[in-house]
Coordinates of C-alpha atoms in Angstrom, one line a residue:
M1 CA -9.4 20.5 5.2
P2 CA -12.1 17.9 5.4
E3 CA -15.5 18.7 6.7
I4 CA -15.9 17.7 10.3
K5 CA -18.5 15.1 11.1
I6 CA -19.4 14.5 14.8
G7 CA -21.6 11.7 15.9
N8 CA -24.3 10.7 13.5
Y9 CA -23.6 13.4 11.0
I10 CA -24.8 16.1 13.5
P11 CA -22.9 19.4 13.0
I12 CA -21.8 20.9 16.3
L13 CA -19.6 23.8 17.2
A14 CA -15.9 22.9 17.2
A15 CA -13.0 25.1 18.1
V16 CA -9.4 24.9 16.9
V17 CA -6.9 24.8 19.7
L18 CA -3.8 26.4 18.2
L19 CA -0.4 27.0 19.7
S20 CA 0.1 30.6 20.5
S21 CA 3.9 30.7 20.5
F22 CA 6.8 28.6 19.3
A23 CA 7.7 28.0 23.0
M24 CA 4.6 25.8 23.2
L25 CA 5.4 23.7 20.1
P26 CA 5.8 20.0 20.7
P27 CA 9.3 18.5 20.8
N28 CA 8.8 16.6 17.5
F29 CA 7.9 19.9 15.7
V30 CA 10.3 20.8 12.9
Y31 CA 10.8 24.3 11.5
A32 CA 13.5 26.6 10.0
Q33 CA 12.8 30.2 11.0
T34 CA 12.9 32.7 8.2
L35 CA 9.5 34.4 8.4
D36 CA 9.0 36.2 11.7
A37 CA 7.2 34.4 14.4
S38 CA 4.1 36.6 14.4
T39 CA 3.5 36.0 10.7
V40 CA 4.0 32.2 11.2
N41 CA 1.6 32.2 14.1
D42 CA -1.0 34.2 12.3
L43 CA -0.8 31.8 9.3
L44 CA -1.1 28.8 11.6
N45 CA -4.2 30.4 13.2
G46 CA -5.6 30.7 9.8
F47 CA -5.8 26.9 9.6
N48 CA -9.5 26.4 10.5
P49 CA -12.0 23.5 10.1
V50 CA -15.4 23.9 8.6
I51 CA -18.2 22.0 10.3
G52 CA -20.5 19.7 8.2
P53 CA -21.4 16.2 7.4
I54 CA -19.2 13.9 5.3
P55 CA -20.9 11.6 2.8
A56 CA -20.8 7.9 3.6
K57 CA -18.3 6.2 1.3
S58 CA -18.0 2.5 0.3
F59 CA -14.8 0.5 0.6
A60 CA -12.7 0.2 -2.6
A61 CA -10.4 -2.7 -3.2
P62 CA -6.9 -2.2 -4.7
S63 CA -6.8 -1.5 -8.4
G64 CA -3.5 -3.2 -8.9
C65 CA -1.5 -2.8 -12.2
P66 CA -0.4 -4.9 -15.1
I67 CA 2.2 -7.6 -14.2
P68 CA 4.7 -8.6 -16.8
P69 CA 4.8 -12.2 -17.9
A70 CA 7.0 -14.3 -15.7
D71 CA 10.5 -15.4 -16.8
N72 CA 11.1 -18.9 -15.3
S73 CA 14.9 -18.9 -15.9
D74 CA 17.1 -19.4 -12.9
G75 CA 18.1 -16.0 -11.5
A76 CA 15.1 -14.1 -12.9
I77 CA 13.1 -11.9 -10.6
N78 CA 9.4 -11.6 -11.3
K79 CA 6.6 -9.4 -9.9
A80 CA 4.0 -11.4 -8.0
Q81 CA 1.8 -8.6 -6.7
C82 CA 1.4 -4.9 -7.5
G83 CA 1.3 -2.4 -4.7
L84 CA -0.7 0.3 -6.5
Y85 CA -4.0 0.8 -4.7
A86 CA -5.5 3.6 -6.7
S87 CA -4.5 6.4 -9.1
D88 CA -5.9 9.3 -11.1
P89 CA -3.7 11.7 -13.1
L90 CA -6.5 14.3 -12.8
N91 CA -5.2 16.0 -15.9
N92 CA -6.0 13.4 -18.5
E93 CA -9.5 14.7 -19.5
T94 CA -11.5 17.9 -19.9
K95 CA -14.7 18.0 -18.0
T96 CA -17.0 20.8 -16.8
R97 CA -18.7 21.0 -13.4
Q98 CA -21.8 19.7 -15.0
D99 CA -19.9 16.7 -16.5
L100 CA -18.4 15.8 -13.1
E101 CA -21.7 16.2 -11.3
A102 CA -23.3 13.8 -13.7
N103 CA -20.4 11.3 -13.7
P104 CA -18.0 12.0 -10.8
G105 CA -16.2 8.6 -11.3
Y106 CA -13.8 7.8 -8.5
W107 CA -14.4 11.0 -6.6
T108 CA -17.3 12.4 -4.5
F109 CA -17.7 16.2 -4.4
G110 CA -19.1 18.1 -1.5
G111 CA -18.4 20.7 1.2
S112 CA -19.7 23.4 3.4
A113 CA -19.8 26.0 0.6
A114 CA -22.9 24.2 -0.8
G115 CA -24.6 24.3 2.6
F116 CA -24.9 28.1 3.0
N117 CA -28.2 29.7 2.2
P118 CA -27.7 30.8 -0.5
P119 CA -24.8 28.6 -1.3
A120 CA -21.3 30.2 -1.3
P121 CA -19.8 30.5 -4.8
L122 CA -18.0 27.3 -5.8
D123 CA -16.8 25.6 -9.0
F124 CA -14.9 22.6 -10.1
F125 CA -13.7 21.2 -13.4
K126 CA -10.9 19.2 -15.1
D127 CA -8.5 20.2 -17.8
A128 CA -4.9 19.6 -18.9
E129 CA -3.6 21.3 -15.7
G130 CA -5.5 19.1 -13.3
L131 CA -8.6 19.1 -11.2
H132 CA -9.6 22.7 -10.2
I133 CA -11.8 23.3 -7.2
G134 CA -12.8 26.9 -6.5
V135 CA -14.5 28.4 -3.5
Q136 CA -15.4 31.9 -2.3
A137 CA -16.3 32.8 1.3
P138 CA -19.9 34.1 1.7
A139 CA -18.5 36.9 3.8
N140 CA -15.0 37.9 5.0
G141 CA -14.1 35.9 8.1
T142 CA -16.6 33.1 7.3
Y143 CA -14.9 29.9 6.1
A144 CA -16.2 27.9 3.2
G145 CA -14.7 24.8 1.6
Y146 CA -15.3 22.3 -1.1
Y147 CA -13.6 19.0 -1.7
A148 CA -13.2 15.8 -3.8
V149 CA -13.0 12.7 -1.6
S150 CA -11.9 9.2 -2.4
P151 CA -13.7 5.9 -1.5
N152 CA -12.7 4.2 1.7
T153 CA -9.1 3.1 1.1
N154 CA -6.7 0.7 2.8
G155 CA -3.6 2.3 1.4
M156 CA -0.7 3.5 3.5
L157 CA 1.0 5.9 1.1
F158 CA -0.9 8.8 -0.5
H159 CA 0.4 11.4 -3.0
A160 CA -0.7 14.4 -5.0
T161 CA 0.6 17.6 -6.5
I162 CA -1.0 20.7 -5.1
T163 CA -1.0 24.2 -6.6
S164 CA -2.3 27.4 -4.9
P165 CA -3.2 30.4 -7.1
L166 CA -1.5 33.3 -5.3
R167 CA 1.2 34.1 -2.8
T168 CA -0.8 36.6 -0.7
T169 CA -4.5 37.5 -0.3
P170 CA -5.8 41.0 0.1
S171 CA -7.2 39.9 3.5
E172 CA -8.3 36.8 5.4
Y173 CA -7.0 33.3 4.5
F174 CA -6.8 30.7 1.8
Q175 CA -6.0 27.1 2.7
N176 CA -5.3 24.5 0.1
G177 CA -4.1 20.9 0.4
I178 CA -4.6 17.2 0.8
Y179 CA -5.8 15.2 3.9
V180 CA -5.7 11.6 4.9
Q181 CA -8.6 11.1 7.3
T182 CA -10.5 8.4 9.3
T183 CA -13.8 7.2 7.9
Q184 CA -15.5 7.0 11.3
D185 CA -15.7 9.0 14.5
P186 CA -13.7 10.5 16.0
I187 CA -12.6 12.5 13.0
N188 CA -8.8 12.5 12.9
Y189 CA -6.6 13.3 10.0
I190 CA -3.1 14.3 8.6
A191 CA -3.0 17.5 6.6
C192 CA -0.4 18.7 4.1
V193 CA -1.5 22.2 3.1
S194 CA -0.5 25.7 2.1
V195 CA -1.9 28.5 4.1
T196 CA -2.0 32.0 2.6
N197 CA -2.7 35.4 4.1
S198 CA -1.9 39.0 3.3
A199 CA 1.8 38.5 4.3
A200 CA 2.9 35.2 2.8
T201 CA 2.2 31.6 1.9
L202 CA 3.7 28.8 4.0
W203 CA 3.4 25.0 3.8
V204 CA 2.5 23.0 6.9
V205 CA 2.1 19.4 7.9
G206 CA -0.2 18.8 10.9
H207 CA -2.2 16.2 12.8
T208 CA -5.7 17.1 13.7
Y209 CA -7.6 15.1 16.2
S210 CA -10.9 15.2 18.1
S211 CA -13.5 13.2 20.0
P212 CA -17.2 13.5 19.8
Y213 CA -18.5 16.7 21.5
Q214 CA -15.0 18.0 22.2
S215 CA -12.8 20.6 20.6
L216 CA -10.7 19.9 17.5
V217 CA -7.0 20.1 18.1
F218 CA -4.5 21.1 15.4
N219 CA -1.0 19.9 16.1
P220 CA 1.5 21.4 13.6
L221 CA 4.4 18.9 13.0
Y222 CA 6.3 20.6 10.3
V223 CA 6.2 24.2 9.1
D224 CA 8.3 25.6 6.2
T225 CA 8.9 29.2 7.2
S226 CA 11.2 30.2 4.4
A227 CA 10.4 33.2 2.3
N228 CA 8.9 33.0 -1.2
Q229 CA 7.8 29.4 -1.0
P230 CA 6.7 27.6 -4.1
L231 CA 3.0 27.6 -4.9
T232 CA 3.2 24.1 -6.4
R233 CA 4.4 21.2 -4.4
E234 CA 4.3 17.4 -4.4
C235 CA 3.2 16.0 -1.1
T236 CA 3.4 12.3 0.0
I237 CA 1.8 11.1 3.3
I238 CA 2.8 7.7 4.6
T239 CA 1.0 6.4 7.8
N240 CA -0.2 3.3 9.5
G241 CA -2.8 5.5 11.3
N242 CA -1.5 4.4 14.7
N243 CA 2.0 5.7 15.6
Y244 CA 3.9 6.1 12.4
L245 CA 4.0 9.1 10.0
E246 CA 6.3 10.2 7.3
V247 CA 5.7 13.2 5.0
Y248 CA 7.7 14.1 1.9
L249 CA 7.5 17.5 0.2
D250 CA 8.9 17.5 -3.3
N251 CA 10.4 14.0 -2.6
I252 CA 12.3 15.3 0.4
L253 CA 11.5 13.9 3.8
V254 CA 10.4 16.8 6.1
Y255 CA 8.8 14.8 8.9
S256 CA 9.1 11.3 10.4
S257 CA 8.0 9.8 13.7
N258 CA 7.0 6.4 15.0
T259 CA 5.8 7.6 18.5
L260 CA 2.7 9.5 17.6
A261 CA -0.8 8.8 18.9
L262 CA -2.7 9.3 15.6
A263 CA -5.8 7.3 16.5
M264 CA -6.7 6.9 12.8
P265 CA -7.9 3.3 12.1
A266 CA -8.2 2.3 8.5
P267 CA -9.8 2.5 6.0
F268 CA -9.0 6.1 5.1
N269 CA -10.5 8.8 3.0
F270 CA -8.3 11.0 0.9
F271 CA -9.4 14.6 0.4
L272 CA -8.4 17.3 -2.1
E273 CA -9.8 20.6 -0.7
P274 CA -9.4 24.3 -0.7
Q275 CA -10.9 26.5 2.0
T276 CA -11.1 30.3 2.3
S277 CA -12.4 33.0 4.6
Y278 CA -11.8 35.6 1.8
N279 CA -14.9 37.0 0.1
G280 CA -13.2 39.1 -2.6
Q281 CA -13.0 36.5 -5.4
M282 CA -13.2 32.8 -6.2
L283 CA -9.9 31.1 -5.4
Y284 CA -9.0 27.7 -6.9
G285 CA -6.9 24.9 -5.6
T286 CA -5.5 22.7 -8.4
Y287 CA -4.6 19.0 -8.0
R288 CA -3.0 16.4 -10.2
D289 CA -1.1 13.1 -10.1
Y290 CA -3.0 11.3 -7.3
Y291 CA -2.0 7.8 -6.3
A292 CA -2.2 5.6 -3.3
T293 CA -0.1 2.4 -2.6
T294 CA -0.2 -0.3 0.0
S295 CA 3.2 0.4 1.4
K296 CA 6.4 2.4 0.9
N297 CA 8.5 -0.7 0.6
I298 CA 9.0 -3.3 -2.1
I299 CA 9.5 -7.0 -1.0
I300 CA 11.7 -9.6 -2.7
E301 CA 11.2 -13.2 -1.6
N302 CA 13.0 -16.4 -2.3
T303 CA 16.3 -14.7 -2.9
P304 CA 19.2 -17.0 -4.0
Q305 CA 21.7 -18.7 -1.8
N306 CA 24.5 -16.5 -0.6
S307 CA 22.5 -13.3 -1.4
T308 CA 23.3 -10.4 0.9
T309 CA 22.0 -7.2 -0.8
A310 CA 19.0 -6.2 -2.9
E311 CA 18.9 -3.0 -4.9
V312 CA 16.6 -0.9 -7.1
V313 CA 18.6 0.2 -10.1
D314 CA 17.6 2.6 -12.9
S315 CA 18.3 2.1 -16.6
S316 CA 21.5 4.1 -16.3
G317 CA 22.9 1.8 -13.5
N318 CA 22.3 4.3 -10.7
V319 CA 21.3 2.6 -7.4
L320 CA 18.1 4.3 -6.2
A321 CA 17.6 2.3 -3.0
K322 CA 18.9 -0.9 -1.4
S323 CA 18.6 -3.1 1.7
P324 CA 20.2 -6.2 3.2
V325 CA 18.8 -9.6 2.6
V326 CA 17.5 -11.3 5.8
L327 CA 16.0 -14.8 5.8
D328 CA 16.1 -14.9 2.0
S329 CA 13.9 -11.8 1.9
A330 CA 14.6 -8.1 1.3
R331 CA 12.4 -5.1 2.0
I332 CA 13.5 -1.9 0.2
D333 CA 12.2 1.6 1.1
V334 CA 11.3 3.6 -2.1
A335 CA 9.1 6.2 -0.5
K336 CA 11.2 9.2 -1.6
Y337 CA 10.7 8.5 -5.3
H338 CA 7.8 9.5 -7.6
Y339 CA 5.8 6.4 -8.6
P340 CA 6.0 4.5 -10.8
I341 CA 9.8 4.1 -10.8
D342 CA 11.2 2.7 -14.0
A343 CA 13.9 0.3 -12.6
Y344 CA 15.4 -3.1 -12.3
I345 CA 15.3 -5.2 -9.1
K346 CA 18.7 -6.9 -8.5
V347 CA 20.2 -9.2 -5.9
Y348 CA 23.9 -9.6 -5.1
D349 CA 26.2 -11.7 -3.0
S350 CA 28.8 -10.3 -0.5
N351 CA 31.2 -9.6 -3.4
M352 CA 28.5 -7.7 -5.3
V353 CA 28.3 -10.4 -7.9
Q354 CA 24.8 -10.3 -9.4
L355 CA 22.8 -13.4 -8.5
A356 CA 19.3 -12.4 -9.8
S357 CA 17.6 -9.6 -11.6
T358 CA 14.4 -8.6 -13.3
P359 CA 14.9 -9.4 -17.1
I360 CA 13.6 -6.0 -18.0
A361 CA 13.0 -2.7 -16.2
H362 CA 9.7 -2.8 -14.3
T363 CA 7.2 -0.1 -13.3
V364 CA 7.8 -0.2 -9.6
Y365 CA 5.4 0.9 -6.9
G366 CA 5.7 0.8 -3.1
G367 CA 4.0 -2.4 -2.0
D368 CA 5.2 -4.5 -5.0
L369 CA 6.1 -8.1 -4.2
Y370 CA 8.8 -9.8 -6.2
Y371 CA 10.3 -13.3 -6.1
A372 CA 13.5 -14.8 -7.5
V373 CA 13.3 -18.0 -9.6
G374 CA 15.5 -20.9 -8.5
P375 CA 16.6 -22.5 -5.2
S376 CA 16.8 -20.2 -2.2
T377 CA 18.7 -20.5 1.0
L378 CA 15.9 -22.7 2.3
D379 CA 15.6 -24.8 -0.8
G380 CA 19.1 -26.3 -1.0
T381 CA 19.8 -28.1 -4.2
K382 CA 17.3 -28.8 -7.0
Q383 CA 14.7 -31.4 -6.0
T384 CA 15.4 -35.0 -6.8
I385 CA 12.5 -37.5 -7.1
T386 CA 13.1 -41.3 -6.9
S387 CA 10.1 -43.3 -8.2
V388 CA 9.4 -47.0 -8.0
V389 CA 7.0 -48.5 -10.6
D390 CA 5.0 -51.3 -9.0
Q391 CA 4.5 -53.6 -12.0
A392 CA 8.0 -54.1 -13.3
N393 CA 10.0 -52.8 -10.4
Q394 CA 11.5 -50.2 -12.7
T395 CA 13.3 -47.4 -10.9
A396 CA 13.5 -43.9 -12.4
T397 CA 15.4 -40.9 -11.1
S398 CA 13.9 -37.5 -12.1
T399 CA 15.4 -34.0 -11.7
I400 CA 13.0 -31.0 -11.6
D401 CA 14.5 -28.1 -13.5
T402 CA 13.0 -25.1 -11.6
A403 CA 14.0 -22.7 -14.4
T404 CA 12.0 -24.4 -17.1
Q405 CA 9.6 -26.3 -14.9
T406 CA 10.1 -29.5 -16.8
V407 CA 11.0 -33.0 -15.5
A408 CA 13.4 -35.2 -17.4
S409 CA 13.3 -38.9 -16.3
T410 CA 15.4 -42.0 -17.3
A411 CA 14.1 -45.5 -16.6
N412 CA 16.9 -47.9 -15.7
T413 CA 15.5 -51.0 -17.5
A414 CA 14.6 -49.8 -20.9
N415 CA 16.4 -46.4 -21.1
Q416 CA 13.0 -44.8 -21.7
T417 CA 13.1 -41.0 -21.5
A418 CA 10.1 -39.0 -20.6
T419 CA 9.7 -35.2 -20.5
S420 CA 7.0 -33.8 -18.2
T421 CA 5.6 -30.3 -18.0
I422 CA 4.3 -29.0 -14.7
D423 CA 1.1 -27.1 -15.0
T424 CA 1.3 -24.7 -12.1
A425 CA -2.3 -23.6 -12.4
T426 CA -3.7 -27.1 -11.9
Q427 CA -0.7 -28.6 -10.2
T428 CA -0.7 -31.6 -12.5
V429 CA 2.1 -33.2 -14.5
A430 CA 1.6 -34.6 -18.0
S431 CA 4.4 -36.9 -19.2
T432 CA 5.1 -38.6 -22.6
A433 CA 7.5 -41.5 -22.9
N434 CA 9.5 -41.4 -26.1
T435 CA 9.6 -45.1 -26.8
A436 CA 6.0 -46.2 -26.5
N437 CA 4.2 -42.9 -26.5
Q438 CA 2.9 -43.7 -23.0
T439 CA 1.2 -40.8 -21.3
A440 CA 1.0 -40.4 -17.6
T441 CA -0.8 -37.8 -15.5
S442 CA 0.6 -37.0 -12.1
T443 CA -1.0 -35.0 -9.3
I444 CA 1.2 -33.1 -6.8
D445 CA 0.0 -33.5 -3.2
T446 CA 1.2 -30.2 -1.7
S447 CA 0.4 -31.3 1.8
T448 CA 2.7 -34.4 1.7
Q449 CA 4.9 -33.3 -1.1
T450 CA 4.4 -36.6 -3.0
V451 CA 3.5 -37.3 -6.6
A452 CA 1.2 -40.1 -7.5
S453 CA 1.3 -41.0 -11.3
T454 CA -0.8 -43.4 -13.4
A455 CA 0.4 -44.5 -16.8
N456 CA -2.5 -45.0 -19.2
T457 CA -1.2 -48.0 -21.1
A458 CA -0.2 -50.4 -18.4
N459 CA -2.0 -49.0 -15.3
Q460 CA 1.4 -48.6 -13.7
T461 CA 1.4 -46.6 -10.5
A462 CA 4.4 -44.8 -9.1
T463 CA 4.7 -42.9 -5.9
S464 CA 7.5 -40.3 -5.7
T465 CA 8.9 -38.5 -2.7
I466 CA 10.6 -35.1 -2.9
N467 CA 13.9 -35.4 -1.1
S468 CA 14.6 -31.7 -0.6
G469 CA 11.6 -29.5 0.3
T470 CA 10.6 -26.6 -2.0
H471 CA 9.8 -23.1 -0.9
Q472 CA 7.6 -21.8 -3.7
L473 CA 5.2 -18.8 -3.2
A474 CA 1.7 -19.3 -1.9
S475 CA -0.9 -16.6 -1.4
M476 CA -2.0 -15.5 2.1
N477 CA -5.1 -13.6 2.7
V478 CA -6.1 -12.3 6.1
Y479 CA -9.7 -11.1 6.8
S480 CA -11.4 -9.6 9.8
A481 CA -15.0 -10.5 10.8
D482 CA -17.4 -9.9 13.7
L483 CA -18.6 -12.9 15.8
S484 CA -21.6 -13.4 13.4
G485 CA -19.1 -14.0 10.6
T486 CA -19.7 -10.7 8.7
K487 CA -16.4 -9.5 7.3
F488 CA -15.4 -5.9 7.7
P489 CA -12.2 -4.1 6.6
G490 CA -9.6 -2.0 8.4
M491 CA -8.0 -4.1 11.2
W492 CA -4.3 -3.9 11.6
V493 CA -2.2 -6.9 10.4
E494 CA 1.5 -7.6 10.9
L495 CA 3.5 -10.5 9.2
W496 CA 6.6 -11.7 11.0
R497 CA 9.2 -14.3 10.5
S498 CA 12.0 -15.3 12.9
G499 CA 11.5 -12.0 14.8
V500 CA 11.7 -9.9 11.7
L501 CA 8.7 -7.7 10.7
L502 CA 8.2 -8.4 7.0
Q503 CA 5.0 -6.7 6.0
Q504 CA 2.1 -4.8 7.6
G505 CA -1.2 -3.4 6.5
Y506 CA -5.0 -3.6 7.0
T507 CA -7.6 -6.2 6.4
P508 CA -8.4 -7.5 3.8
F509 CA -4.6 -8.1 3.7
S510 CA -3.2 -10.0 0.8
T511 CA 0.4 -11.1 0.2
Y512 CA 2.6 -14.0 -0.9
V513 CA 4.6 -16.2 1.4
Q514 CA 7.1 -19.0 0.9
T515 CA 5.7 -22.5 1.4
G516 CA 7.4 -24.5 4.2
A517 CA 8.6 -21.4 6.0
Q518 CA 7.2 -20.5 9.4
Y519 CA 5.4 -17.1 9.9
E520 CA 3.6 -15.3 12.6
V521 CA 0.5 -13.3 11.8
Y522 CA -0.5 -10.6 14.4
M523 CA -3.9 -8.9 14.6
G524 CA -4.3 -5.6 16.4
N525 CA -7.4 -4.1 18.2
W526 CA -9.1 -0.8 17.8
Q527 CA -11.0 0.9 20.6
N528 CA -13.8 -1.5 21.5
I529 CA -13.2 -3.8 18.5
M530 CA -11.2 -6.5 20.3
F531 CA -9.7 -9.8 18.9
D532 CA -11.6 -12.9 20.0
H533 CA -10.3 -15.9 18.1
W534 CA -9.0 -17.2 14.8
D535 CA -10.9 -19.4 12.4
D536 CA -9.1 -22.5 13.8
G537 CA -10.3 -21.6 17.3
S538 CA -7.1 -20.3 18.7
T539 CA -7.3 -17.3 20.9
D540 CA -3.8 -15.8 20.7
P541 CA -3.8 -12.8 18.3
R542 CA -0.3 -13.9 17.3
R543 CA -0.8 -17.0 15.1
T544 CA 2.0 -19.2 14.0
I545 CA 1.5 -20.8 10.6
T546 CA 3.7 -22.7 8.1
P547 CA 1.9 -22.5 4.8
I548 CA 2.2 -25.4 2.4
Q549 CA -0.3 -24.0 -0.1
D550 CA -2.5 -20.9 -0.6
V551 CA -4.2 -20.0 2.7
D552 CA -7.0 -17.8 3.9
L553 CA -7.1 -16.7 7.5
T554 CA -10.0 -15.0 9.3
A555 CA -9.7 -13.3 12.7
F556 CA -13.0 -12.8 14.6
F557 CA -13.5 -9.7 16.7
R558 CA -15.9 -8.6 19.5
T559 CA -17.4 -5.3 18.4
S560 CA -19.3 -4.3 21.5

């Protein structure tokens, strides 16, 4: 498990408070008894922290992933944002310890094994099987560990495949797993590990928490006590760091709770680490297929009128996951699948008639944001623009085709037809009339939803009013800053609409919302970091906003 840092990187003695019998286990503990209780308790008591400093890590922004070109046909579903935060297959290159020390890349290596005098035996390297980290205790009964740790990360879902080298040790303990941990005091974390002794290997999920100058407490939440457990397992940890935790082993949910007191504010560090108190030989933990995402859910916005259900469907037509559509939006839980998922996103009405779909199968990650092209429940019919030209009193009626993003206009006096193409990047419209080759440039005013056009041949000016409002996507970014204006990451954000929680995460928080729809943005506190005001001066942490264009919001906090 991660090295324990107390205060200003000052190592102090910490003790593990373990549960001595199953009668003392908490009510949310899960286990299926197969191994005898004394063996299980002995293995749990083998879970032991090693004291030592953790290197300071910088914050890393999401890596994202390639987004396919948009299809602007009515009924198409496009990806607007990728939920992938970071990934490393760990088995895609061959590197020696010396190579990794010279160029560690994404990871930082360290641990208590290097701090002994002389250092305890340790090793690490990469090959086709993954990242191998080996450690040997300096003496039986003395724990030594070594780890690879990620940058500070605002992800909520973390995954890796873990392999332990043996089912039993001749004596003492070997512990091998992954950890999602706070980046600041107090050092709290979630562990998904195998623990091995001379009797067996078992897999355990636990929450470890502490406060400066106090004992470290290990709270086991799930223990697999079956005999002959696998030595290789996939583990997925999903947490908001506050009250919510889900853990999957081999894509099967083994633990879930939303009533915990985790006390783990983001950003997080992710550790790959073996530890051992066995001196007989070097024992290696092997790791591969690391990824982190911003959520376990995918979001579909701007769903068509009459849509009731959204689904994730594989190429064989199997429904992998689904959810109801609420307020022309759907949130689908895809936590139990290995990422990326190769699948289509589809939306149906109450008769299961398909209304919208991705044109091709997408690589789907938790945290992905999709949108459907075409009028939504809020949009009504396609927009109609009535324009009056001031010089000749000519009236034109234009219909915006949202599928092709073109405008076809017919003038009533000369039957002139113009085709206009909307440039969504600059929000301008360039039109060419087919009779006189007249060119007009129009600028869309997103705040008033009007279009002012000037024709270059006769200086004619037309003002157009959109009769039915549009609900296109706009970006929303939420930042946290201290009262001096210095931005910092890791404050909790919730996005609500009409009493429905749509999304949640940590600052800097980025998403897309529908223009013209009303949202509520909520900011949480952490310990002595308390919300003070928004950038508009309002002092309610729940801010109501109706975006009409891209918007950046900053919440200011008192930090002392």
